[in-house]
């Protein structure tokens, strides 16, 4: 039977459809991929429910999905690094490779980045997809396709902890126990953090944080960020050297600054309001560095090594599984906030 390319396409806000599309052919330097696993990210859900994220607006039908693994099914011209049958994880952003940012090693800042499921570029929640061969990473036989798909969010944790300078013996605070907060716990611990404390408003997520290795958890009930910071210090016994803010909530960002020790670092990972009021004088006089991150850069090899070596176990993050044909159901579950990470199997049974 001839295979078909069942594809999850977002037409506009609240309009996600499954349709048969032509199987794409790889161009020079590209590979055709038979998709295996695709995780649902919060950005996918946001595009579905709002039709936009900031300046990125869905103006034409767009395929969703960017946390993915696959099997190479066809090689385009000039591809020598992969072969048909290779199992791969897909780094979803392909930069121009020629601008100042690309040449200086910060390709995540490339102004011409083509990133999966970010308008106007299609994602990979489909039976087949085409991608640049040099942004596909071979998976060892013992690393599952689900783990391969989770290298995408894990790479965010790698980049955040790189920017923060997490190393042996550091004390770390992670604000927000959603999927990105959880991967930051995993990476911080793998890099040698002595203690990791996690905050959230949800008890279930804090329980998951403890399950995967958080040393302390603080359920945020007080609306005063300075008071929450005092509670964190009491629980940890010290102010953290480094705080990684993953919620994007204004009060949580304020808490992150108050909580961090003088001379420490706050890394902003979560995205919320465009403009947030922060205690900048408090940060300034205590020399607390505030740094941002955008996605990740040169992090997939490290993320893969962490998983392949057993230093990081991402499997507990997966709480729900669906087939490609059940994609709408999967997105509805994600919209309801069910579980942590929802995976969609794209291959045929």
CSV table of C-alpha atoms in Angstrom, one decimal:
chain,number,residue,atom,x,y,z
A,1,UNK,CA,0.0,0.0,0.0
A,2,UNK,CA,1.3,3.5,-0.9
A,3,UNK,CA,2.0,5.5,2.2
A,4,UNK,CA,0.3,8.9,2.7
A,5,UNK,CA,1.5,12.0,4.6
A,6,UNK,CA,-1.1,12.5,7.3
A,7,UNK,CA,-0.4,16.0,8.6
A,8,UNK,CA,-1.7,18.2,11.5
A,9,UNK,CA,-2.4,21.7,10.0
A,10,UNK,CA,-3.5,24.8,11.9
A,11,UNK,CA,-5.6,26.9,9.7
A,12,UNK,CA,-6.4,29.6,12.2
A,13,UNK,CA,-7.2,30.0,15.8
A,14,UNK,CA,-9.1,27.0,17.2
A,15,UNK,CA,-9.0,25.3,13.7
A,16,UNK,CA,-6.6,22.3,13.7
A,17,UNK,CA,-7.2,19.7,11.0
A,18,UNK,CA,-5.7,16.4,10.0
A,19,UNK,CA,-5.2,16.2,6.2
A,20,UNK,CA,-3.4,14.1,3.7
A,21,UNK,CA,-0.6,16.1,2.1
A,22,UNK,CA,2.0,15.2,-0.6
A,23,UNK,CA,5.1,13.4,0.7
A,24,UNK,CA,7.9,16.1,0.5
A,25,UNK,CA,11.1,15.4,-1.4
A,26,UNK,CA,14.5,16.4,0.0
A,27,UNK,CA,16.5,19.1,-1.7
A,28,UNK,CA,20.3,19.6,-1.6
A,29,UNK,CA,21.7,19.0,1.9
A,30,UNK,CA,18.3,17.8,3.2
A,31,UNK,CA,16.9,14.5,4.2
A,32,UNK,CA,13.3,13.1,4.1
A,33,UNK,CA,12.3,11.9,7.5
A,34,UNK,CA,9.7,9.3,8.4
A,35,UNK,CA,8.4,10.9,11.7
A,36,UNK,CA,8.3,8.8,14.8
A,37,UNK,CA,7.5,10.9,17.9
A,38,UNK,CA,6.5,14.6,18.3
A,39,UNK,CA,6.0,16.3,21.7
A,40,UNK,CA,3.4,19.0,22.2
A,41,UNK,CA,5.0,22.2,23.4
A,42,UNK,CA,3.2,25.1,25.1
A,43,UNK,CA,3.9,27.2,22.0
A,44,UNK,CA,2.0,24.8,19.8
A,45,UNK,CA,-1.0,25.0,22.1
A,46,UNK,CA,-0.7,28.8,22.2
A,47,UNK,CA,-0.8,29.1,18.4
A,48,UNK,CA,-3.8,26.9,18.3
A,49,UNK,CA,-5.7,28.8,21.0
A,50,UNK,CA,-4.6,32.4,20.1
A,51,UNK,CA,-3.4,32.2,16.5
A,52,UNK,CA,-0.2,34.1,17.4
A,53,UNK,CA,2.7,34.4,19.8
A,54,UNK,CA,3.8,38.1,20.0
A,55,UNK,CA,4.8,39.2,16.5
A,56,UNK,CA,4.6,35.6,15.1
A,57,UNK,CA,1.1,35.5,13.6
A,58,UNK,CA,-0.6,32.5,11.8
A,59,UNK,CA,-1.6,34.2,8.5
A,60,UNK,CA,-1.7,31.0,6.4
A,61,UNK,CA,-2.2,27.3,7.2
A,62,UNK,CA,0.8,26.0,9.2
A,63,UNK,CA,1.9,22.5,10.3
A,64,UNK,CA,2.4,22.3,14.0
A,65,UNK,CA,5.1,20.4,16.0
A,66,UNK,CA,8.8,20.9,16.7
A,67,UNK,CA,9.9,18.5,19.4
A,68,UNK,CA,10.6,15.5,17.3
A,69,UNK,CA,12.5,12.3,16.3
A,70,UNK,CA,12.4,10.3,13.1
A,71,UNK,CA,14.0,7.8,10.8
A,72,UNK,CA,15.8,8.9,7.7
A,73,UNK,CA,13.8,7.7,4.7
A,74,UNK,CA,15.5,9.4,1.7
A,75,UNK,CA,18.7,11.5,1.1
A,76,UNK,CA,18.8,14.7,-0.8
A,77,UNK,CA,21.8,15.6,-3.0
A,78,UNK,CA,25.2,16.1,-1.3
A,79,UNK,CA,24.2,14.5,2.0
A,80,UNK,CA,27.1,12.3,3.3
A,81,UNK,CA,26.6,12.4,7.1
A,82,UNK,CA,23.5,10.3,7.3
A,83,UNK,CA,22.1,7.2,5.6
A,84,UNK,CA,18.6,5.8,5.1
A,85,UNK,CA,17.5,4.0,8.2
A,86,UNK,CA,19.4,6.3,10.7
A,87,UNK,CA,17.4,7.1,13.8
A,88,UNK,CA,17.6,10.9,14.5
A,89,UNK,CA,16.6,13.7,16.8
A,90,UNK,CA,15.6,16.9,14.9
A,91,UNK,CA,16.9,20.3,16.0
A,92,UNK,CA,14.0,22.3,14.7
A,93,UNK,CA,15.8,25.6,13.8
A,94,UNK,CA,17.8,26.0,10.7
A,95,UNK,CA,19.8,29.3,10.5
A,96,UNK,CA,21.3,31.0,7.5
A,97,UNK,CA,24.8,29.9,8.4
A,98,UNK,CA,26.3,33.1,6.9
A,99,UNK,CA,25.3,36.1,9.1
A,100,UNK,CA,27.4,37.6,12.0
A,101,UNK,CA,25.5,35.6,14.6
A,102,UNK,CA,25.9,32.3,12.8
A,103,UNK,CA,29.6,32.9,12.2
A,104,UNK,CA,30.2,33.9,15.8
A,105,UNK,CA,28.6,30.7,17.1
A,106,UNK,CA,25.3,32.2,18.2
A,107,UNK,CA,23.1,31.0,15.5
A,108,UNK,CA,20.0,31.0,17.7
A,109,UNK,CA,20.0,34.8,17.2
A,110,UNK,CA,20.1,34.5,13.4
A,111,UNK,CA,17.5,37.0,11.9
A,112,UNK,CA,16.8,34.5,9.1
A,113,UNK,CA,16.2,31.5,11.3
A,114,UNK,CA,13.7,29.0,9.9
A,115,UNK,CA,12.2,27.4,13.0
A,116,UNK,CA,9.6,24.6,12.8
A,117,UNK,CA,6.0,25.6,13.5
A,118,UNK,CA,6.9,29.3,13.8
A,119,UNK,CA,5.1,31.4,11.1
A,120,UNK,CA,5.6,31.2,8.3
A,121,UNK,CA,7.5,27.9,8.6
A,122,UNK,CA,5.8,24.5,8.8
A,123,UNK,CA,6.4,22.1,11.7
A,124,UNK,CA,6.8,18.3,11.6
A,125,UNK,CA,3.7,16.9,13.1
A,126,UNK,CA,3.2,14.7,10.1
A,127,UNK,CA,3.9,11.3,8.7
A,128,UNK,CA,6.8,12.7,6.6
A,129,UNK,CA,8.9,15.8,6.8
A,130,UNK,CA,12.0,17.3,5.2
A,131,UNK,CA,14.8,18.9,7.2
A,132,UNK,CA,18.5,20.0,6.9
A,133,UNK,CA,20.7,17.0,7.4
A,134,UNK,CA,23.2,18.9,9.5
A,135,UNK,CA,20.5,19.6,12.1
A,136,UNK,CA,19.6,15.9,12.5
A,137,UNK,CA,21.5,14.1,15.2
A,138,UNK,CA,21.9,10.3,15.2
A,139,UNK,CA,20.4,8.5,18.2
A,140,UNK,CA,22.3,5.6,19.7
A,141,UNK,CA,20.4,2.3,19.6
A,142,UNK,CA,19.6,2.5,23.4
A,143,UNK,CA,18.1,6.0,23.2
A,144,UNK,CA,14.3,5.8,22.4
A,145,UNK,CA,12.5,7.9,19.9
A,146,UNK,CA,10.6,9.5,22.8
A,147,UNK,CA,13.8,10.5,24.5
A,148,UNK,CA,15.0,11.8,21.1
A,149,UNK,CA,12.0,14.1,20.9
A,150,UNK,CA,12.6,15.3,24.4
A,151,UNK,CA,16.1,16.6,23.4
A,152,UNK,CA,14.4,19.7,22.2
A,153,UNK,CA,13.1,20.9,25.6
A,154,UNK,CA,16.1,19.5,27.3
A,155,UNK,CA,18.3,21.7,25.1
A,156,UNK,CA,16.5,24.7,26.6
A,157,UNK,CA,17.7,23.5,30.0
A,158,UNK,CA,21.2,23.0,28.7
A,159,UNK,CA,21.3,26.6,27.2
A,160,UNK,CA,19.8,28.2,30.3
A,161,UNK,CA,22.2,26.5,32.7
A,162,UNK,CA,25.1,27.4,30.3
A,163,UNK,CA,24.1,31.0,30.4
A,164,UNK,CA,23.7,30.9,34.2
A,165,UNK,CA,27.1,29.2,34.6
A,166,UNK,CA,25.8,26.3,36.7
A,167,UNK,CA,28.6,24.2,37.9
A,168,UNK,CA,29.8,21.9,40.7
A,169,UNK,CA,28.5,23.0,44.1
A,170,UNK,CA,26.2,25.8,43.0
A,171,UNK,CA,22.9,26.3,44.7
A,172,UNK,CA,20.1,26.8,42.2
A,173,UNK,CA,16.5,28.1,42.4
A,174,UNK,CA,14.1,27.1,39.5
A,175,UNK,CA,10.9,29.2,39.4
A,176,UNK,CA,8.1,27.3,37.7
A,177,UNK,CA,7.7,23.5,37.6
A,178,UNK,CA,6.3,23.1,34.1
A,179,UNK,CA,8.2,21.1,31.4
A,180,UNK,CA,10.9,23.7,31.0
A,181,UNK,CA,11.4,24.1,34.7
A,182,UNK,CA,11.7,20.4,35.1
A,183,UNK,CA,14.4,20.0,32.4
A,184,UNK,CA,16.3,22.8,34.2
A,185,UNK,CA,16.2,20.8,37.4
A,186,UNK,CA,17.6,17.8,35.5
A,187,UNK,CA,20.4,19.7,33.8
A,188,UNK,CA,21.3,21.7,36.9
A,189,UNK,CA,21.7,18.5,38.9
A,190,UNK,CA,23.6,16.8,36.0
A,191,UNK,CA,26.0,19.7,36.0
A,192,UNK,CA,26.8,19.3,39.7
A,193,UNK,CA,24.4,21.7,41.5
A,194,UNK,CA,24.5,20.8,45.2
A,195,UNK,CA,21.0,21.9,45.9
A,196,UNK,CA,18.0,22.7,43.6
A,197,UNK,CA,14.9,24.4,45.0
A,198,UNK,CA,11.8,24.7,42.9
A,199,UNK,CA,8.8,27.0,43.2
A,200,UNK,CA,5.3,26.7,41.7
A,201,UNK,CA,1.6,27.3,42.6
A,202,UNK,CA,0.6,23.7,41.7
A,203,UNK,CA,1.2,20.9,44.2
A,204,UNK,CA,1.1,18.2,41.5
A,205,UNK,CA,3.9,19.8,39.6
A,206,UNK,CA,6.0,20.3,42.7
A,207,UNK,CA,5.5,16.6,43.4
A,208,UNK,CA,6.9,15.8,39.9
A,209,UNK,CA,9.8,18.1,40.6
A,210,UNK,CA,10.7,16.2,43.8
A,211,UNK,CA,10.3,12.9,41.9
A,212,UNK,CA,12.9,13.9,39.3
A,213,UNK,CA,15.5,15.2,41.8
A,214,UNK,CA,14.6,18.6,43.3
A,215,UNK,CA,16.0,18.9,46.8
A,216,UNK,CA,13.5,21.5,48.1
A,217,UNK,CA,10.1,22.7,46.8
A,218,UNK,CA,8.1,25.8,47.8
A,219,UNK,CA,4.4,26.2,47.0
A,220,UNK,CA,3.9,29.8,46.3
A,221,UNK,CA,0.8,31.1,48.1
A,222,UNK,CA,2.0,34.6,49.2
A,223,UNK,CA,1.4,37.4,46.7
A,224,UNK,CA,4.4,39.4,48.0
A,225,UNK,CA,7.6,38.4,46.1
A,226,UNK,CA,9.9,39.6,48.8
A,227,UNK,CA,8.1,37.4,51.3
A,228,UNK,CA,8.3,34.4,49.0
A,229,UNK,CA,12.0,35.1,48.6
A,230,UNK,CA,12.4,35.0,52.4
A,231,UNK,CA,10.5,31.6,52.5
A,232,UNK,CA,12.8,30.3,49.8
A,233,UNK,CA,15.9,31.3,51.9
A,234,UNK,CA,14.4,29.7,55.0
A,235,UNK,CA,13.7,26.4,53.1
A,236,UNK,CA,17.2,26.3,51.4
A,237,UNK,CA,19.1,27.6,54.4
A,238,UNK,CA,20.8,30.1,52.0
A,239,UNK,CA,20.1,32.4,49.1
A,240,UNK,CA,20.7,30.6,45.8
A,241,UNK,CA,23.7,31.4,43.7
A,242,UNK,CA,21.7,31.1,40.5
A,243,UNK,CA,18.0,31.5,39.8
A,244,UNK,CA,16.4,30.2,36.5
A,245,UNK,CA,13.0,31.8,36.0
A,246,UNK,CA,10.8,29.6,33.9
A,247,UNK,CA,7.2,30.8,34.5
A,248,UNK,CA,7.3,34.3,32.9
A,249,UNK,CA,5.0,35.6,35.6
A,250,UNK,CA,5.8,39.1,36.7
A,251,UNK,CA,5.7,38.3,40.4
A,252,UNK,CA,7.9,35.3,39.9
A,253,UNK,CA,10.5,37.4,38.1
A,254,UNK,CA,10.5,39.8,41.0
A,255,UNK,CA,10.8,36.9,43.4
A,256,UNK,CA,13.8,35.6,41.4
A,257,UNK,CA,15.7,38.8,41.8
A,258,UNK,CA,14.9,39.2,45.5
A,259,UNK,CA,15.8,35.6,46.2
A,260,UNK,CA,19.2,35.4,44.5
A,261,UNK,CA,22.3,36.1,46.5
A,262,UNK,CA,24.3,39.3,45.9
A,263,UNK,CA,26.7,38.8,43.0
A,264,UNK,CA,24.5,35.9,41.7
A,265,UNK,CA,22.8,35.4,38.4
A,266,UNK,CA,19.1,35.4,37.3
A,267,UNK,CA,18.3,33.8,33.9
A,268,UNK,CA,15.0,34.6,32.3
A,269,UNK,CA,13.6,31.6,30.4
A,270,UNK,CA,9.8,32.0,30.7
A,271,UNK,CA,8.0,34.5,28.4
A,272,UNK,CA,5.1,36.4,29.7
A,273,UNK,CA,4.2,40.1,29.4
A,274,UNK,CA,6.3,42.3,27.1
A,275,UNK,CA,6.9,44.8,29.8
A,276,UNK,CA,7.4,43.8,33.5
A,277,UNK,CA,8.1,45.9,36.5
A,278,UNK,CA,11.2,44.6,38.3
A,279,UNK,CA,13.2,45.7,41.4
A,280,UNK,CA,16.1,46.9,39.2
A,281,UNK,CA,17.7,48.9,42.0
A,282,UNK,CA,17.8,45.9,44.3
A,283,UNK,CA,19.5,43.9,41.5
A,284,UNK,CA,21.8,46.7,40.6
A,285,UNK,CA,23.2,47.5,44.1
A,286,UNK,CA,23.6,43.8,44.8
A,287,UNK,CA,25.3,43.1,41.4
A,288,UNK,CA,22.8,40.5,40.5
A,289,UNK,CA,23.2,39.8,36.8
A,290,UNK,CA,20.0,39.4,34.8
A,291,UNK,CA,20.4,37.4,31.6
A,292,UNK,CA,18.0,36.2,28.9
A,293,UNK,CA,18.0,33.2,26.7
A,294,UNK,CA,16.5,32.5,23.3
A,295,UNK,CA,15.9,28.8,22.6
A,296,UNK,CA,19.3,27.2,22.5
A,297,UNK,CA,22.6,27.1,20.6
A,298,UNK,CA,25.0,24.2,20.1
A,299,UNK,CA,23.2,22.3,22.8
A,300,UNK,CA,21.8,19.2,21.1
A,301,UNK,CA,25.0,17.2,21.3
A,302,UNK,CA,25.2,17.9,25.1
A,303,UNK,CA,21.6,17.1,25.6
A,304,UNK,CA,22.0,13.8,23.7
A,305,UNK,CA,25.1,12.9,25.7
A,306,UNK,CA,23.3,13.6,29.0
A,307,UNK,CA,20.5,11.2,28.0
A,308,UNK,CA,22.7,8.6,26.3
A,309,UNK,CA,25.1,8.4,29.3
A,310,UNK,CA,22.2,8.0,31.8
A,311,UNK,CA,23.1,11.3,33.6
A,312,UNK,CA,19.7,12.6,32.8
A,313,UNK,CA,16.4,10.6,32.7
A,314,UNK,CA,13.7,12.4,30.8
A,315,UNK,CA,11.3,9.5,30.7
A,316,UNK,CA,9.3,10.6,33.8
A,317,UNK,CA,8.3,13.8,32.0
A,318,UNK,CA,6.1,11.8,29.6
A,319,UNK,CA,2.6,11.5,31.0
A,320,UNK,CA,0.3,11.0,28.0
A,321,UNK,CA,0.6,9.3,24.6
A,322,UNK,CA,-1.5,9.6,21.5
A,323,UNK,CA,-1.4,8.5,17.8
A,324,UNK,CA,-1.1,11.0,15.0
A,325,UNK,CA,-4.7,10.4,14.1
A,326,UNK,CA,-5.6,11.5,17.6
A,327,UNK,CA,-3.8,14.8,17.4
A,328,UNK,CA,-6.8,17.0,18.1
A,329,UNK,CA,-7.5,14.9,21.3
A,330,UNK,CA,-3.9,15.3,22.3
A,331,UNK,CA,-4.1,19.1,21.9
A,332,UNK,CA,-7.3,19.3,23.8
A,333,UNK,CA,-5.6,17.4,26.7
A,334,UNK,CA,-2.7,19.8,26.6
A,335,UNK,CA,-5.1,22.8,26.6
A,336,UNK,CA,-6.7,21.4,29.7
A,337,UNK,CA,-3.3,21.3,31.4
A,338,UNK,CA,-3.3,17.6,31.8
A,339,UNK,CA,0.0,15.9,32.7
A,340,UNK,CA,3.5,17.2,31.9
A,341,UNK,CA,4.6,16.2,28.4
A,342,UNK,CA,2.2,14.8,25.8
A,343,UNK,CA,3.8,12.7,23.0
A,344,UNK,CA,2.3,11.9,19.6
A,345,UNK,CA,3.4,8.8,17.7
A,346,UNK,CA,3.5,9.5,14.0
A,347,UNK,CA,4.5,6.2,12.6
A,348,UNK,CA,2.0,3.6,11.4
A,349,UNK,CA,1.1,0.8,13.8
